[in-house]
mmCIF file of C-alpha atoms in Angstrom:
data_model
loop_
_atom_site.group_PDB
_atom_site.id
_atom_site.type_symbol
_atom_site.label_atom_id
_atom_site.label_comp_id
_atom_site.label_asym_id
_atom_site.label_seq_id
_atom_site.Cartn_x
_atom_site.Cartn_y
_atom_site.Cartn_z
ATOM 1 C CA MET A 1 16.408 -23.007 15.955
ATOM 2 C CA ALA A 2 14.128 -20.581 13.903
ATOM 3 C CA TYR A 3 15.623 -17.270 12.974
ATOM 4 C CA VAL A 4 14.086 -14.304 14.337
ATOM 5 C CA ILE A 5 13.967 -11.143 12.489
ATOM 6 C CA PRO A 6 15.611 -8.197 14.163
ATOM 7 C CA ARG A 7 13.507 -5.252 14.970
ATOM 8 C CA ALA A 8 16.544 -3.050 14.111
ATOM 9 C CA TYR A 9 16.630 -4.420 10.383
ATOM 10 C CA ILE A 10 13.082 -3.593 9.837
ATOM 11 C CA ASP A 11 13.320 -0.447 11.379
ATOM 12 C CA ASN A 12 16.517 0.752 9.306
ATOM 13 C CA PHE A 13 14.555 -0.062 6.291
ATOM 14 C CA ALA A 14 11.563 2.276 7.600
ATOM 15 C CA ASN A 15 13.978 4.641 8.126
ATOM 16 C CA ALA A 16 15.214 4.462 4.733
ATOM 17 C CA THR A 17 11.726 4.444 3.113
ATOM 18 C CA GLU A 18 11.108 7.881 5.155
ATOM 19 C CA ALA A 19 14.207 9.374 4.200
ATOM 20 C CA ILE A 20 13.142 8.612 0.046
ATOM 21 C CA SER A 21 9.754 10.230 0.935
ATOM 22 C CA ALA A 22 11.058 13.366 2.538
ATOM 23 C CA ALA A 23 13.856 13.938 -0.061
ATOM 24 C CA ASN A 24 11.080 13.671 -2.663
ATOM 25 C CA LYS A 25 8.428 15.865 -0.978
ATOM 26 C CA GLN A 26 11.475 18.616 -0.696
ATOM 27 C CA ALA A 27 12.329 18.234 -4.360
ATOM 28 C CA LEU A 28 8.409 18.923 -5.205
ATOM 29 C CA GLU A 29 8.428 22.264 -2.996
ATOM 30 C CA LYS A 30 11.660 23.170 -4.770
ATOM 31 C CA ALA A 31 9.986 22.514 -8.276
ATOM 32 C CA LEU A 32 6.373 24.087 -6.976
ATOM 33 C CA SER A 33 8.353 27.227 -5.859
ATOM 34 C CA SER A 34 9.534 28.011 -9.528
ATOM 35 C CA ILE A 35 6.191 27.847 -10.617
ATOM 36 C CA ASP A 36 3.428 30.819 -11.074
ATOM 37 C CA LEU A 37 0.273 29.362 -9.276
ATOM 38 C CA ALA A 38 -1.481 32.129 -10.931
ATOM 39 C CA ALA A 39 -0.523 31.642 -14.557
ATOM 40 C CA PRO A 40 -2.987 29.845 -16.935
ATOM 41 C CA LYS A 41 -1.246 26.666 -17.569
ATOM 42 C CA ALA A 42 0.000 26.419 -13.738
ATOM 43 C CA GLU A 43 -1.870 23.205 -13.328
ATOM 44 C CA ASP A 44 -0.129 21.600 -16.617
ATOM 45 C CA ALA A 45 3.143 22.468 -14.904
ATOM 46 C CA ILE A 46 2.514 20.853 -11.342
ATOM 47 C CA VAL A 47 1.092 17.658 -13.085
ATOM 48 C CA TYR A 48 4.460 17.380 -14.797
ATOM 49 C CA ALA A 49 6.274 18.109 -11.764
ATOM 50 C CA MET A 50 4.457 15.418 -9.633
ATOM 51 C CA GLN A 51 4.836 13.136 -12.354
ATOM 52 C CA THR A 52 8.330 13.622 -12.483
ATOM 53 C CA VAL A 53 8.802 13.445 -8.598
ATOM 54 C CA CYS A 54 6.239 10.596 -8.037
ATOM 55 C CA ASN A 55 8.217 8.442 -10.780
ATOM 56 C CA GLY A 56 12.013 9.049 -9.504
ATOM 57 C CA GLY A 57 10.711 8.476 -5.887
ATOM 58 C CA THR A 58 8.740 5.158 -6.347
ATOM 59 C CA LYS A 59 11.750 3.537 -8.383
ATOM 60 C CA GLN A 60 14.109 4.831 -5.746
ATOM 61 C CA ALA A 61 11.931 3.220 -3.164
ATOM 62 C CA ALA A 62 11.309 -0.097 -5.030
ATOM 63 C CA TYR A 63 14.862 -0.496 -5.255
ATOM 64 C CA LEU A 64 15.339 -0.016 -1.889
ATOM 65 C CA ALA A 65 12.672 -2.543 -1.119
ATOM 66 C CA ARG A 66 14.066 -5.425 -3.543
ATOM 67 C CA GLN A 67 17.348 -4.827 -1.493
ATOM 68 C CA PHE A 68 15.834 -5.404 1.884
ATOM 69 C CA TYR A 69 13.745 -8.524 0.559
ATOM 70 C CA LEU A 70 17.046 -9.918 -0.852
ATOM 71 C CA GLY A 71 19.246 -9.085 2.159
ATOM 72 C CA LEU A 72 16.656 -11.024 4.408
ATOM 73 C CA ARG A 73 16.241 -14.049 1.993
ATOM 74 C CA GLY A 74 19.790 -14.109 2.012
ATOM 75 C CA ILE A 75 20.244 -14.672 5.439
ATOM 76 C CA MET A 76 17.066 -16.901 5.989
ATOM 77 C CA VAL A 77 17.406 -19.449 3.074
ATOM 78 C CA GLY A 78 20.215 -18.162 0.723
ATOM 79 C CA ASN A 79 20.160 -16.593 -2.372
ATOM 80 C CA ASP A 80 22.403 -19.059 -4.201
ATOM 81 C CA ASP A 81 19.681 -20.426 -6.369
ATOM 82 C CA GLY A 82 20.176 -17.244 -8.465
ATOM 83 C CA TYR A 83 16.919 -15.480 -7.385
ATOM 84 C CA GLU A 84 17.123 -11.710 -8.188
ATOM 85 C CA GLY A 85 14.122 -10.296 -6.866
ATOM 86 C CA ALA A 86 11.488 -7.866 -8.751
ATOM 87 C CA GLU A 87 10.701 -4.317 -8.307
ATOM 88 C CA ASP A 88 7.054 -2.948 -8.650
ATOM 89 C CA THR A 89 6.654 0.974 -8.429
ATOM 90 C CA GLY A 90 2.999 0.740 -8.669
ATOM 91 C CA TYR A 91 3.404 3.933 -10.667
ATOM 92 C CA VAL A 92 0.767 4.878 -12.971
ATOM 93 C CA PRO A 93 0.878 8.612 -14.939
ATOM 94 C CA GLY A 94 -2.565 8.688 -15.166
ATOM 95 C CA ALA A 95 -3.246 8.107 -11.589
ATOM 96 C CA THR A 96 -0.832 10.758 -10.562
ATOM 97 C CA GLU A 97 -2.355 13.060 -12.846
ATOM 98 C CA THR A 98 -5.869 12.510 -11.906
ATOM 99 C CA ALA A 99 -4.903 12.743 -8.087
ATOM 100 C CA THR A 100 -2.779 16.071 -8.746
ATOM 101 C CA ARG A 101 -5.564 17.794 -10.762
ATOM 102 C CA GLY A 102 -8.187 17.047 -8.121
ATOM 103 C CA ILE A 103 -5.839 18.295 -5.279
ATOM 104 C CA VAL A 104 -4.989 21.726 -7.158
ATOM 105 C CA ARG A 105 -8.613 22.083 -7.873
ATOM 106 C CA SER A 106 -10.028 21.643 -4.381
ATOM 107 C CA ASN A 107 -7.144 23.392 -2.567
ATOM 108 C CA ALA A 108 -5.735 27.024 -1.609
ATOM 109 C CA SER A 109 -2.061 27.271 -2.020
ATOM 110 C CA ASP A 110 -0.371 26.017 1.026
ATOM 111 C CA ALA A 111 -2.827 23.576 1.586
ATOM 112 C CA MET A 112 -2.268 21.996 -1.859
ATOM 113 C CA ILE A 113 1.312 21.884 -1.284
ATOM 114 C CA ALA A 114 0.731 19.833 1.910
ATOM 115 C CA ALA A 115 -1.604 17.683 -0.142
ATOM 116 C CA LEU A 116 0.543 17.002 -3.209
ATOM 117 C CA GLN A 117 3.374 16.272 -0.601
ATOM 118 C CA SER A 118 1.294 13.843 1.055
ATOM 119 C CA ARG A 119 0.410 12.177 -2.277
ATOM 120 C CA VAL A 120 4.409 11.778 -2.871
ATOM 121 C CA GLY A 121 4.571 10.010 0.355
ATOM 122 C CA TYR A 122 1.541 7.717 -0.420
ATOM 123 C CA GLU A 123 3.244 6.879 -3.904
ATOM 124 C CA VAL A 124 6.731 6.132 -2.351
ATOM 125 C CA LYS A 125 4.940 3.804 0.472
ATOM 126 C CA ARG A 126 2.923 1.700 -1.894
ATOM 127 C CA ALA A 127 5.980 1.300 -4.086
ATOM 128 C CA SER A 128 7.694 -0.403 -1.275
ATOM 129 C CA GLY A 129 5.147 -2.546 -0.681
ATOM 130 C CA SER A 130 4.194 -3.446 -4.029
ATOM 131 C CA THR A 131 7.755 -4.818 -4.677
ATOM 132 C CA MET A 132 7.722 -7.057 -1.529
ATOM 133 C CA TYR A 133 4.652 -8.362 -3.241
ATOM 134 C CA ALA A 134 6.168 -8.548 -6.511
ATOM 135 C CA CYS A 135 9.492 -10.182 -5.145
ATOM 136 C CA GLY A 136 6.978 -12.757 -3.088
ATOM 137 C CA ARG A 137 4.834 -13.530 -6.249
ATOM 138 C CA SER A 138 8.149 -14.290 -8.363
ATOM 139 C CA ASP A 139 10.199 -16.221 -5.741
ATOM 140 C CA PRO A 140 10.141 -19.959 -6.283
ATOM 141 C CA ARG A 141 10.583 -20.334 -2.250
ATOM 142 C CA ARG A 142 7.137 -18.490 -1.504
ATOM 143 C CA PRO A 143 7.421 -16.616 1.488
ATOM 144 C CA ARG A 144 4.676 -15.630 3.605
ATOM 145 C CA PHE A 145 4.063 -11.723 4.426
ATOM 146 C CA ALA A 146 3.145 -9.753 7.802
ATOM 147 C CA ARG A 147 2.327 -6.113 8.085
ATOM 148 C CA ILE A 148 4.690 -5.150 10.817
ATOM 149 C CA PRO A 149 3.850 -1.441 12.264
ATOM 150 C CA ARG A 150 6.395 0.732 14.112
ATOM 151 C CA ARG A 151 4.575 0.381 17.434
ATOM 152 C CA SER A 152 4.316 -2.729 19.127
ATOM 153 C CA ARG A 153 0.711 -2.483 20.638
ATOM 154 C CA SER A 154 -2.886 -1.504 19.259
ATOM 155 C CA TYR A 155 -3.174 2.152 19.566
ATOM 156 C CA ALA A 156 -6.014 4.545 19.568
ATOM 157 C CA ASN A 157 -4.714 7.192 17.056
ATOM 158 C CA GLY A 158 -3.076 4.641 14.457
ATOM 159 C CA CYS A 159 -4.481 3.326 11.331
ATOM 160 C CA PRO A 160 -6.790 0.772 12.324
ATOM 161 C CA PHE A 161 -6.689 -0.866 8.799
ATOM 162 C CA CYS A 162 -3.111 -1.462 9.317
ATOM 163 C CA GLN A 163 -3.384 -2.765 12.624
ATOM 164 C CA MET A 164 -6.227 -5.265 11.184
ATOM 165 C CA LEU A 165 -3.655 -6.067 8.819
ATOM 166 C CA ALA A 166 -0.899 -6.627 11.146
ATOM 167 C CA SER A 167 -3.405 -8.620 13.313
ATOM 168 C CA ARG A 168 -3.159 -11.396 10.422
ATOM 169 C CA GLY A 169 0.286 -12.317 11.054
ATOM 170 C CA PHE A 170 2.318 -13.785 8.450
ATOM 171 C CA ALA A 171 0.288 -15.294 5.400
ATOM 172 C CA TYR A 172 0.893 -16.261 2.066
ATOM 173 C CA LEU A 173 -0.516 -13.667 -1.014
ATOM 174 C CA SER A 174 -3.226 -16.003 -1.756
ATOM 175 C CA GLU A 175 -4.596 -16.169 1.874
ATOM 176 C CA MET A 176 -4.402 -12.684 2.286
ATOM 177 C CA SER A 177 -6.685 -11.921 -0.950
ATOM 178 C CA ALA A 178 -8.960 -14.411 0.354
ATOM 179 C CA GLY A 179 -12.549 -12.723 1.157
ATOM 180 C CA GLY A 180 -11.843 -9.640 -0.925
ATOM 181 C CA LEU A 181 -8.919 -8.397 1.630
ATOM 182 C CA ASP A 182 -6.487 -6.148 -0.213
ATOM 183 C CA PRO A 183 -3.195 -6.218 1.431
ATOM 184 C CA ASN A 184 -2.006 -3.302 -0.733
ATOM 185 C CA HIS A 185 -2.921 -0.342 2.044
ATOM 186 C CA TYR A 186 -0.884 2.604 2.330
ATOM 187 C CA HIS A 187 -1.103 6.284 3.132
ATOM 188 C CA ASP A 188 1.529 9.050 3.730
ATOM 189 C CA ASP A 189 2.121 8.813 7.715
ATOM 190 C CA CYS A 190 2.226 4.874 7.575
ATOM 191 C CA HIS A 191 5.208 3.481 9.236
ATOM 192 C CA CYS A 192 4.464 -0.055 8.815
ATOM 193 C CA GLN A 193 6.468 -2.120 6.657
ATOM 194 C CA VAL A 194 5.573 -5.393 4.841
ATOM 195 C CA VAL A 195 8.251 -7.978 5.751
ATOM 196 C CA PRO A 196 8.720 -11.564 4.197
ATOM 197 C CA SER A 197 9.641 -14.763 6.100
ATOM 198 C CA TRP A 198 10.456 -18.191 4.927
ATOM 199 C CA GLU A 199 10.468 -19.665 8.357
ATOM 200 C CA GLU A 200 7.654 -22.406 8.970
ATOM 201 C CA SER A 201 6.836 -20.438 12.165
ATOM 202 C CA PRO A 202 7.838 -17.031 11.322
ATOM 203 C CA ARG A 203 8.979 -14.500 14.202
ATOM 204 C CA VAL A 204 9.919 -10.977 14.313
ATOM 205 C CA GLU A 205 11.695 -9.440 17.552
ATOM 206 C CA GLY A 206 8.901 -7.691 19.483
ATOM 207 C CA TYR A 207 5.845 -8.701 17.444
ATOM 208 C CA ASP A 208 2.960 -10.629 18.405
ATOM 209 C CA LYS A 209 -0.098 -10.681 15.858
ATOM 210 C CA HIS A 210 -2.463 -10.926 18.816
ATOM 211 C CA ASP A 211 -0.998 -7.266 20.257
ATOM 212 C CA TYR A 212 -3.232 -5.986 17.205
ATOM 213 C CA ASP A 213 -6.519 -7.198 17.837
ATOM 214 C CA GLU A 214 -8.228 -4.395 19.585
ATOM 215 C CA GLY A 215 -6.998 -2.216 16.699
ATOM 216 C CA TYR A 216 -8.749 -4.873 14.384
ATOM 217 C CA GLN A 217 -11.565 -4.763 16.387
ATOM 218 C CA ARG A 218 -11.787 -1.043 16.004
ATOM 219 C CA TYR A 219 -11.686 -1.090 12.481
ATOM 220 C CA LEU A 220 -14.564 -3.616 12.071
ATOM 221 C CA GLU A 221 -16.825 -1.169 14.321
ATOM 222 C CA GLN A 222 -16.149 1.977 12.036
ATOM 223 C CA ASP A 223 -18.592 3.537 9.824
ATOM 224 C CA HIS A 224 -16.938 2.788 6.197
ATOM 225 C CA SER A 225 -19.739 4.576 4.223
ATOM 226 C CA LYS A 226 -17.579 7.821 3.534
ATOM 227 C CA HIS A 227 -14.453 5.721 2.673
ATOM 228 C CA GLU A 228 -16.539 3.587 0.480
ATOM 229 C CA ALA A 229 -18.048 6.628 -1.294
ATOM 230 C CA LYS A 230 -14.474 8.195 -1.887
ATOM 231 C CA LEU A 231 -13.339 4.777 -3.475
ATOM 232 C CA LYS A 232 -16.566 4.848 -5.778
ATOM 233 C CA VAL A 233 -15.778 8.300 -6.864
ATOM 234 C CA THR A 234 -12.067 7.514 -7.493
ATOM 235 C CA ARG A 235 -12.907 4.430 -9.434
ATOM 236 C CA LYS A 236 -15.378 6.675 -11.748
ATOM 237 C CA ASN A 237 -12.450 8.786 -12.493
ATOM 238 C CA ARG A 238 -10.671 6.097 -13.848
ATOM 239 C CA TYR A 239 -13.416 5.981 -16.672
ATOM 240 C CA LYS A 240 -14.392 7.816 -19.916
ATOM 241 C CA ASN A 241 -17.556 6.626 -21.704
ATOM 242 C CA GLY A 242 -17.834 3.442 -19.549
ATOM 243 C CA ARG A 243 -13.933 2.387 -20.567
ATOM 244 C CA LEU A 244 -11.066 2.414 -18.928
ATOM 245 C CA LYS A 245 -8.566 5.761 -19.543
ATOM 246 C CA ALA A 246 -5.416 4.788 -21.107
ATOM 247 C CA GLY A 247 -2.604 4.678 -18.212
ATOM 248 C CA TYR A 248 -4.628 2.549 -15.885
ATOM 249 C CA PRO A 249 -3.828 -1.019 -15.244
ATOM 250 C CA GLY A 250 -6.511 -3.485 -16.291
ATOM 251 C CA LEU A 251 -7.461 -4.018 -19.951
ATOM 252 C CA GLY A 252 -6.909 -2.098 -22.924
ATOM 253 C CA VAL A 253 -9.306 0.770 -23.821
ATOM 254 C CA ASP A 254 -10.055 -1.016 -26.796
ATOM 255 C CA GLN A 255 -10.589 -4.279 -25.486
ATOM 256 C CA GLN A 256 -13.490 -3.565 -23.123
ATOM 257 C CA THR A 257 -16.800 -3.668 -23.283
ATOM 258 C CA PRO A 258 -18.430 -0.296 -22.098
ATOM 259 C CA MET A 259 -19.922 -0.533 -18.360
ATOM 260 C CA THR A 260 -22.888 1.571 -17.690
ATOM 261 C CA SER A 261 -23.361 3.287 -14.212
ATOM 262 C CA ALA A 262 -25.489 0.485 -12.964
ATOM 263 C CA ASP A 263 -22.954 -2.014 -13.766
ATOM 264 C CA ARG A 264 -20.252 -0.218 -11.652
ATOM 265 C CA ALA A 265 -22.755 0.210 -8.819
ATOM 266 C CA ALA A 266 -23.690 -3.016 -8.775
ATOM 267 C CA GLN A 267 -19.769 -4.213 -8.931
ATOM 268 C CA HIS A 268 -18.957 -1.785 -6.311
ATOM 269 C CA ALA A 269 -21.678 -3.225 -3.667
ATOM 270 C CA LYS A 270 -20.708 -6.704 -4.547
ATOM 271 C CA ASN A 271 -16.763 -5.635 -4.022
ATOM 272 C CA VAL A 272 -17.883 -3.864 -0.534
ATOM 273 C CA ALA A 273 -19.894 -6.729 0.756
ATOM 274 C CA SER A 274 -17.262 -9.188 -0.122
ATOM 275 C CA GLN A 275 -14.482 -7.437 1.590
ATOM 276 C CA HIS A 276 -16.660 -7.012 4.991
ATOM 277 C CA ALA A 277 -17.833 -10.627 4.913
ATOM 278 C CA GLY A 278 -13.893 -11.602 4.375
ATOM 279 C CA TRP A 279 -12.878 -9.198 6.987
ATOM 280 C CA LYS A 280 -15.504 -10.603 9.617
ATOM 281 C CA ALA A 281 -14.608 -14.403 9.093
ATOM 282 C CA ALA A 282 -11.077 -13.907 9.280
ATOM 283 C CA TYR A 283 -12.101 -12.073 12.654
ATOM 284 C CA GLU A 284 -14.229 -14.825 13.757
ATOM 285 C CA LYS A 285 -11.409 -17.247 12.877
ATOM 286 C CA LYS A 286 -8.827 -15.385 14.950
ATOM 287 C CA LYS A 287 -11.184 -15.522 17.999
ATOM 288 C CA ARG A 288 -11.770 -19.321 17.795
ATOM 289 C CA ARG A 289 -7.886 -20.141 17.494
ATOM 290 C CA ALA A 290 -7.188 -17.630 20.464
#
């Protein structure tokens, strides 16, 4: 009989990840309270505090995610092959700095603190998911993954993108990335968990991928232009004089051919078109299978 992953096991993992997020948000608030926000060097001090907190918080989340992965793997297929998992915090100091300076320069004091804490939450959730996929990529037994939301049905106020990912069910990483789909989607108030399974027909207690079809359809019907514009600005900020800034993943600065603004605009348009085509094709395939 196929093993059914208990919902409580996933929820306990989600609660522990949320506790890491909350503890590091509190640590950031304490650090910020010792900074004179009106001082000339305040922004640099805030960047240092954010980098310190995010570096530590993402390591904690990655360690927890690896333990969850190995624990579930031990139950389902055993760890007697010596596999020890992997960790990927996803932490990039330059990205944290860029995000922090943008938040500091565009928000008043109270809103700034809330936005910085939200960034901490995002980085913690991303470290958890990134570690799951890092384990999967290095695991010789090649699990499949599903995005498991806390709630068991499509819900009006939930993130449509998360529901779209949840509606795909369990898939190999290679299948997830087909058509430009990026499974590495996280946000501060995200209560989904990336869950692996090694079963031929994976099952999670209380989870049915078709329960999220409505949220998937709602995502496809959304106007994505503002989000795409924001992504374009974010990607642009990673470059200086046409080259990737130091500290970001990708080619080394001295290895790249400079890109013009027209090159980046063309690449962005190509990426967006590929993503949308992939999402729509996947949804049509789901409808035919239903």
